Amino acid sequence: MVSSIAFVGSVAGSAATHLASSASSWTSSDVAVAAARPAAAAAASNRRRACPVMVAMQPKEAGEIPSGLKYLPEDAQERALKASGKFEKLKIEKDGSAMWTEIHELAALLKAGETKWEDLDVDDMDMRLKWAGLFHRRKRTPGRFMMRLKVPNGILNSSQLRFLADCISPYGADGCADITTRMNIQLRGIVTEDAAAICDGLYDIGLTSFQAGMDSVRNMVGSPIAGIDPHEMVDTRALCTELNDMITNFRKGNPELTNLPRKFNICVSGSRDDFAHTHINDIGLVPMAAADGEIGFNVVVGGMFSIKRNVEAVPMDAWLTQAQVTPFCKALLEVFRDQGDRKVRQKTRLMYMIDQWGADGLRDRVAKQMGGVKLAPAVVPGPEYDTPWPRRDIQGVHAQKQEGLSWVGLNVPAGRLTADDFSTMADVADRYSGGEMRVTVEQNVIFPNVANDQVAALLAEPLVAKYPATPGPLAAGLVSCTGAQFCGIALIETKNRAMELVKVLESQLEIPLMVRMHWTGCPNSCAQVQVADIGLMGCPAKKDGKAVEGVKIFLGGSIGEGAELGEEVAKGIPADFEDLVPAMTKILVERFGATVRA
């Protein structure tokens, strides 16, 4: 970043506008100061004045490199210092929040030709930039980043969609995006030179990427049909925004919550459908009416997927009013930060604290952290809960609670989007849904508030030919992680294989109902295979004596009320279609009533 900055590839549009405005006060002397590493870690005051995000949240004095120990109490500092893992040592050396400033300096150095990305500090590039939402894919796409955003409740407006299009359009085939299983967006192909400008631009349009990775809180998940659902108990939008503001200090970055023992997931469910998947979050807020009719939340805690352990959340025996939600979550995060174990990283998620203390013990500590408040016990569901509540499919056209309006849900197979898709979706949103579009945990999109007399016109849009409102029974339930195309951890390619397998199976079989099929490239289970009807997880396999890409198969996962995790039923199945198509056909015929087409 020198006197003015343009994206690589000379991007035009909103991204360049945001960039130019934030860079206007940068001079060549700024670059000279930044070039003196490690002095680049201490931003000059001129740099801080150039960026509204940096002005608003600067926890360190000029020249000071912040340590991850800063916001920990003494006993937590001792645990962190005794921990032998590389991540705790890395955070002690320099907190990830430092990158909210340093990303501007790194961009300046690269733009000025003072250095190359290969010469930048490896820990900064590959680890600490994750606190700014930037994930370097050194193995798959060296020099380029996946950029994870924070999109509370999955709600985007048309201006934001166009900005996202501008962000990835310069990168050609390298530039694309994914809808994630946390109602979020990940941008791909980003280079370091452009990252600072995108961070500033995101802030200007009401988004952020800060604290989207590493040991902080992930995107806030709520109901995809919040505020428009005829059956909702709680409109989750305001709570998701309020929680996101608390976690990120209103999107400016909050160093008090950057050094948790491990990542943390929170979701707010709005109806009995539990579109937010409370059972697989660290904090799941389940709407429930108290005896006087007030709608609050029963709390479940500890849900997680990992390489070592997959477990559902457990009841905490606490009921919160809506006003208590944010103070409760803040207090629980502080307890987790200050008292959580940091010794063995594979055992630092919240459930391991619950193993030690019990859910009641955790509850008591959180209540104390809240100032000694008395938390109400969980509300026992009334007799109406004796009648099952099947989880609704929200794809297609559905009447809203507002008379004369409908939402239209479109299927985005495996959640992959292009710059052109973002632009087209922005146009469709402006024409039909008041400039609003939502993304879902199933990696699909929803256009809300469509006038009933405009639904037919929306369904006739070219976008709907690509992303249908009435997909096939397998396409409708398809979810996939990024896979080996971009992720260095993945053991197999997922997205393209998943989409092609769906086409093959739907062409060969009559399938009477939607079957939720999830693909994940590794045991981290980013695509949540354990909640699927059929889950496929990448693993090693052998065929004809040779190592090949393979899958484990999980069956029996369910979502909504009474959700359960699926179980592994097979492993080492070669992932080529010669083996996989017969295996999947057998499952679909025997368990889901499919028949072979004549």
Short mmCIF file of C-alpha atoms in Angstrom, two decimals, residues 144-420:
data_model
loop_
_atom_site.label_atom_id
_atom_site.label_comp_id
_atom_site.label_asym_id
_atom_site.label_seq_id
_atom_site.Cartn_x
_atom_site.Cartn_y
_atom_site.Cartn_z
CA ARG A 144 -3.02 -17.32 -2.23
CA PHE A 145 -5.50 -17.29 0.61
CA MET A 146 -8.93 -18.48 1.46
CA MET A 147 -10.62 -15.57 3.22
CA ARG A 148 -13.36 -16.49 5.67
CA LEU A 149 -15.89 -13.81 6.55
CA LYS A 150 -18.37 -13.31 9.36
CA VAL A 151 -21.96 -13.08 8.10
CA PRO A 152 -24.23 -13.16 11.17
CA ASN A 153 -27.36 -15.22 10.53
CA GLY A 154 -26.22 -15.61 6.92
CA ILE A 155 -27.83 -12.35 5.76
CA LEU A 156 -26.28 -10.35 2.90
CA ASN A 157 -27.45 -7.33 0.95
CA SER A 158 -26.94 -6.61 -2.72
CA SER A 159 -24.13 -4.10 -2.13
CA GLN A 160 -22.23 -6.70 -0.13
CA LEU A 161 -22.79 -9.31 -2.83
CA ARG A 162 -21.37 -6.97 -5.47
CA PHE A 163 -18.37 -6.22 -3.28
CA LEU A 164 -17.69 -9.95 -2.92
CA ALA A 165 -17.89 -10.29 -6.69
CA ASP A 166 -15.32 -7.50 -7.05
CA CYS A 167 -13.04 -9.22 -4.53
CA ILE A 168 -12.66 -12.48 -6.47
CA SER A 169 -13.22 -11.42 -10.08
CA PRO A 170 -9.57 -10.39 -10.74
CA TYR A 171 -8.25 -13.87 -10.04
CA GLY A 172 -9.80 -15.78 -12.91
CA ALA A 173 -10.07 -19.51 -12.28
CA ASP A 174 -8.38 -19.07 -8.89
CA GLY A 175 -11.13 -16.73 -7.70
CA CYS A 176 -14.29 -18.38 -6.43
CA ALA A 177 -16.30 -18.64 -3.24
CA ASP A 178 -18.04 -21.21 -1.08
CA ILE A 179 -21.11 -21.06 1.12
CA THR A 180 -20.17 -22.83 4.34
CA THR A 181 -22.02 -25.00 6.82
CA ARG A 182 -22.03 -22.06 9.25
CA MET A 183 -24.13 -19.73 7.06
CA ASN A 184 -20.94 -18.05 5.96
CA ILE A 185 -18.89 -17.15 2.88
CA GLN A 186 -15.31 -18.10 2.09
CA LEU A 187 -13.52 -16.26 -0.72
CA ARG A 188 -10.72 -18.01 -2.62
CA GLY A 189 -7.72 -16.85 -4.59
CA ILE A 190 -6.95 -13.77 -2.46
CA VAL A 191 -3.35 -12.53 -2.57
CA THR A 192 -1.58 -10.75 0.29
CA GLU A 193 -1.26 -7.52 -1.66
CA ASP A 194 -5.04 -7.21 -1.80
CA ALA A 195 -5.95 -8.60 1.62
CA ALA A 196 -5.65 -5.34 3.56
CA ALA A 197 -7.87 -3.50 1.11
CA ILE A 198 -10.48 -6.23 1.28
CA CYS A 199 -10.42 -6.14 5.10
CA ASP A 200 -11.05 -2.40 5.03
CA GLY A 201 -13.75 -2.76 2.40
CA LEU A 202 -15.54 -5.46 4.36
CA TYR A 203 -15.67 -3.20 7.40
CA ASP A 204 -17.06 -0.35 5.32
CA ILE A 205 -19.94 -2.49 4.01
CA GLY A 206 -20.89 -3.95 7.40
CA LEU A 207 -18.91 -7.20 7.37
CA THR A 208 -15.56 -8.42 8.67
CA SER A 209 -13.12 -11.29 8.41
CA PHE A 210 -11.48 -10.61 11.78
CA GLN A 211 -11.63 -13.51 14.27
CA ALA A 212 -13.01 -15.84 11.62
CA GLY A 213 -10.27 -18.40 12.23
CA MET A 214 -8.04 -19.98 14.85
CA ASP A 215 -8.85 -19.80 18.56
CA SER A 216 -11.85 -17.51 18.44
CA VAL A 217 -15.59 -17.77 17.87
CA ARG A 218 -16.84 -18.82 14.45
CA ASN A 219 -19.72 -17.28 12.51
CA MET A 220 -23.02 -16.79 14.32
CA VAL A 221 -25.64 -19.23 13.03
CA GLY A 222 -29.37 -18.58 13.35
CA SER A 223 -32.56 -19.39 11.47
CA PRO A 224 -32.32 -18.89 7.70
CA ILE A 225 -35.97 -17.81 7.67
CA ALA A 226 -35.78 -15.56 10.73
CA GLY A 227 -38.46 -12.91 10.76
CA ILE A 228 -40.46 -14.47 7.93
CA ASP A 229 -41.20 -17.97 9.28
CA PRO A 230 -44.88 -18.56 10.13
CA HIS A 231 -43.80 -21.09 12.77
CA GLU A 232 -40.88 -19.30 14.36
CA MET A 233 -40.66 -18.85 18.11
CA VAL A 234 -37.79 -16.34 18.05
CA ASP A 235 -36.48 -14.04 15.34
CA THR A 236 -32.77 -14.85 15.60
CA ARG A 237 -31.43 -11.94 13.56
CA ALA A 238 -30.99 -9.37 16.32
CA LEU A 239 -29.41 -11.87 18.73
CA CYS A 240 -26.94 -13.12 16.12
CA THR A 241 -25.91 -9.54 15.34
CA GLU A 242 -25.66 -8.65 19.03
CA LEU A 243 -23.49 -11.68 19.74
CA ASN A 244 -21.29 -10.98 16.72
CA ASP A 245 -20.82 -7.38 17.88
CA MET A 246 -19.82 -8.57 21.35
CA ILE A 247 -17.39 -11.15 19.99
CA THR A 248 -15.74 -8.86 17.40
CA ASN A 249 -16.13 -5.46 19.10
CA PHE A 250 -18.54 -4.34 16.40
CA ARG A 251 -16.40 -5.90 13.65
CA LYS A 252 -13.25 -3.98 14.63
CA GLY A 253 -11.62 -6.97 16.29
CA ASN A 254 -11.68 -7.91 19.97
CA PRO A 255 -8.31 -9.07 21.34
CA GLU A 256 -9.95 -10.13 24.60
CA LEU A 257 -11.44 -13.11 22.75
CA THR A 258 -8.65 -14.01 20.32
CA ASN A 259 -6.81 -16.37 22.65
CA LEU A 260 -9.33 -19.03 23.57
CA PRO A 261 -7.93 -22.52 24.15
CA ARG A 262 -9.55 -23.61 20.88
CA LYS A 263 -12.21 -22.59 18.38
CA PHE A 264 -15.77 -22.07 19.57
CA ASN A 265 -19.18 -22.37 17.89
CA ILE A 266 -22.42 -20.67 18.98
CA CYS A 267 -25.85 -20.90 17.36
CA VAL A 268 -29.33 -19.57 18.05
CA SER A 269 -32.27 -21.68 16.95
CA GLY A 270 -35.55 -19.97 16.12
CA SER A 271 -38.07 -22.81 15.88
CA ARG A 272 -38.65 -26.46 16.60
CA ASP A 273 -37.02 -27.27 13.25
CA ASP A 274 -33.62 -26.34 14.74
CA PHE A 275 -32.25 -25.11 11.42
CA ALA A 276 -29.16 -23.95 13.34
CA HIS A 277 -28.13 -27.47 14.50
CA THR A 278 -27.83 -26.73 18.21
CA HIS A 279 -26.70 -30.28 18.95
CA ILE A 280 -23.32 -29.82 17.26
CA ASN A 281 -22.36 -26.41 18.70
CA ASP A 282 -20.37 -25.48 21.79
CA ILE A 283 -23.33 -23.33 22.83
CA GLY A 284 -26.71 -24.18 21.37
CA LEU A 285 -29.67 -21.99 22.27
CA VAL A 286 -32.95 -23.90 21.93
CA PRO A 287 -36.11 -21.74 21.96
CA MET A 288 -38.55 -22.66 24.70
CA ALA A 289 -41.55 -20.92 26.26
CA ALA A 290 -41.59 -20.47 30.03
CA ALA A 291 -44.74 -21.08 32.07
CA ASP A 292 -45.79 -17.44 31.67
CA GLY A 293 -45.39 -17.65 27.90
CA GLU A 294 -42.12 -15.73 27.65
CA ILE A 295 -39.91 -17.17 24.91
CA GLY A 296 -36.34 -17.77 26.00
CA PHE A 297 -33.79 -20.51 25.47
CA ASN A 298 -32.82 -23.80 27.01
CA VAL A 299 -29.05 -24.19 26.75
CA VAL A 300 -27.10 -27.16 25.41
CA VAL A 301 -23.30 -27.17 25.47
CA GLY A 302 -20.28 -29.03 24.19
CA GLY A 303 -21.26 -30.28 20.74
CA MET A 304 -18.22 -30.83 18.52
CA PHE A 305 -16.66 -32.67 15.60
CA SER A 306 -12.92 -33.32 15.48
CA ILE A 307 -10.38 -35.89 14.42
CA LYS A 308 -10.32 -37.33 17.94
CA ARG A 309 -13.93 -37.04 19.02
CA ASN A 310 -17.45 -36.40 17.75
CA VAL A 311 -20.13 -35.73 20.34
CA GLU A 312 -23.54 -34.12 20.68
CA ALA A 313 -24.14 -31.18 22.99
CA VAL A 314 -25.53 -31.96 26.44
CA PRO A 315 -28.22 -30.09 28.40
CA MET A 316 -26.92 -27.51 30.86
CA ASP A 317 -30.16 -27.18 32.85
CA ALA A 318 -30.37 -23.46 32.24
CA TRP A 319 -33.07 -21.29 30.69
CA LEU A 320 -32.15 -17.81 29.51
CA THR A 321 -34.28 -14.81 28.76
CA GLN A 322 -33.41 -13.19 25.45
CA ALA A 323 -31.79 -10.33 27.38
CA GLN A 324 -29.49 -12.81 29.15
CA VAL A 325 -28.16 -14.45 25.98
CA THR A 326 -25.24 -12.14 25.24
CA PRO A 327 -24.07 -11.73 28.87
CA PHE A 328 -24.28 -15.51 29.29
CA CYS A 329 -22.27 -16.24 26.14
CA LYS A 330 -19.67 -13.62 27.04
CA ALA A 331 -19.27 -15.08 30.52
CA LEU A 332 -18.98 -18.64 29.21
CA LEU A 333 -16.34 -17.55 26.70
CA GLU A 334 -14.40 -15.87 29.52
CA VAL A 335 -14.60 -19.01 31.66
CA PHE A 336 -13.42 -21.08 28.70
CA ARG A 337 -10.58 -18.64 27.99
CA ASP A 338 -9.43 -18.32 31.60
CA GLN A 339 -9.93 -21.85 32.92
CA GLY A 340 -9.71 -24.10 29.88
CA ASP A 341 -6.88 -26.59 29.50
CA ARG A 342 -4.20 -25.64 26.97
CA LYS A 343 -1.80 -28.54 27.33
CA VAL A 344 -3.01 -30.99 24.67
CA ARG A 345 -4.61 -29.16 21.76
CA GLN A 346 -6.70 -32.17 20.74
CA LYS A 347 -8.38 -32.01 24.16
CA THR A 348 -9.06 -28.31 24.53
CA ARG A 349 -12.62 -27.99 23.21
CA LEU A 350 -15.39 -27.08 25.64
CA MET A 351 -16.65 -30.65 26.02
CA TYR A 352 -13.42 -31.61 27.76
CA MET A 353 -14.15 -29.00 30.44
CA ILE A 354 -17.62 -30.48 30.77
CA ASP A 355 -16.06 -33.93 31.19
CA GLN A 356 -14.09 -32.53 34.11
CA TRP A 357 -16.71 -30.34 35.79
CA GLY A 358 -20.03 -31.65 34.52
CA ALA A 359 -22.59 -29.40 32.88
CA ASP A 360 -23.74 -28.22 36.31
CA GLY A 361 -20.20 -27.26 37.27
CA LEU A 362 -19.82 -25.26 34.09
CA ARG A 363 -23.16 -23.58 34.73
CA ASP A 364 -22.11 -22.55 38.25
CA ARG A 365 -18.86 -21.02 37.01
CA VAL A 366 -20.64 -19.11 34.26
CA ALA A 367 -23.23 -17.78 36.73
CA LYS A 368 -20.40 -16.60 38.98
CA GLN A 369 -18.68 -14.92 36.02
CA MET A 370 -21.96 -13.12 35.29
CA GLY A 371 -21.82 -11.54 38.74
CA GLY A 372 -23.47 -14.29 40.72
CA VAL A 373 -26.79 -14.25 38.91
CA LYS A 374 -29.18 -17.11 39.53
CA LEU A 375 -29.84 -18.88 36.24
CA ALA A 376 -33.28 -20.38 35.87
CA PRO A 377 -33.42 -24.16 35.35
CA ALA A 378 -34.23 -25.49 31.91
CA VAL A 379 -37.90 -25.40 30.96
CA VAL A 380 -39.49 -28.82 30.54
CA PRO A 381 -41.21 -29.04 27.13
CA GLY A 382 -44.99 -29.04 27.26
CA PRO A 383 -47.34 -31.76 25.98
CA GLU A 384 -47.32 -30.27 22.48
CA TYR A 385 -43.79 -31.63 22.14
CA ASP A 386 -45.18 -35.17 22.35
CA THR A 387 -46.26 -34.71 18.74
CA PRO A 388 -43.23 -35.01 16.43
CA TRP A 389 -42.24 -31.91 14.47
CA PRO A 390 -40.66 -32.99 11.16
CA ARG A 391 -37.95 -30.60 10.01
CA ARG A 392 -39.18 -28.60 7.04
CA ASP A 393 -37.43 -28.29 3.69
CA ILE A 394 -36.99 -24.57 3.02
CA GLN A 395 -36.00 -24.86 -0.64
CA GLY A 396 -38.60 -23.84 -3.18
CA VAL A 397 -41.45 -21.34 -2.72
CA HIS A 398 -42.98 -20.90 0.74
CA ALA A 399 -45.54 -18.48 2.14
CA GLN A 400 -44.18 -16.10 4.75
CA LYS A 401 -45.96 -14.98 7.87
CA GLN A 402 -46.34 -11.61 6.13
CA GLU A 403 -49.43 -11.72 3.95
CA GLY A 404 -48.75 -11.55 0.24
CA LEU A 405 -45.05 -12.44 0.51
CA SER A 406 -43.05 -15.62 -0.03
CA TRP A 407 -39.46 -16.72 0.27
CA VAL A 408 -37.78 -18.58 -2.57
CA GLY A 409 -35.02 -21.05 -1.71
CA LEU A 410 -32.57 -22.04 -4.44
CA ASN A 411 -30.27 -25.05 -4.45
CA VAL A 412 -26.54 -24.36 -4.89
CA PRO A 413 -24.92 -27.78 -5.33
CA ALA A 414 -22.03 -28.08 -2.86
CA GLY A 415 -22.17 -24.33 -2.23
CA ARG A 416 -19.69 -23.22 -4.91
CA LEU A 417 -20.17 -19.70 -6.33
CA THR A 418 -18.38 -17.49 -8.86
CA ALA A 419 -18.00 -13.73 -9.13
CA ASP A 420 -20.69 -13.71 -11.81
#
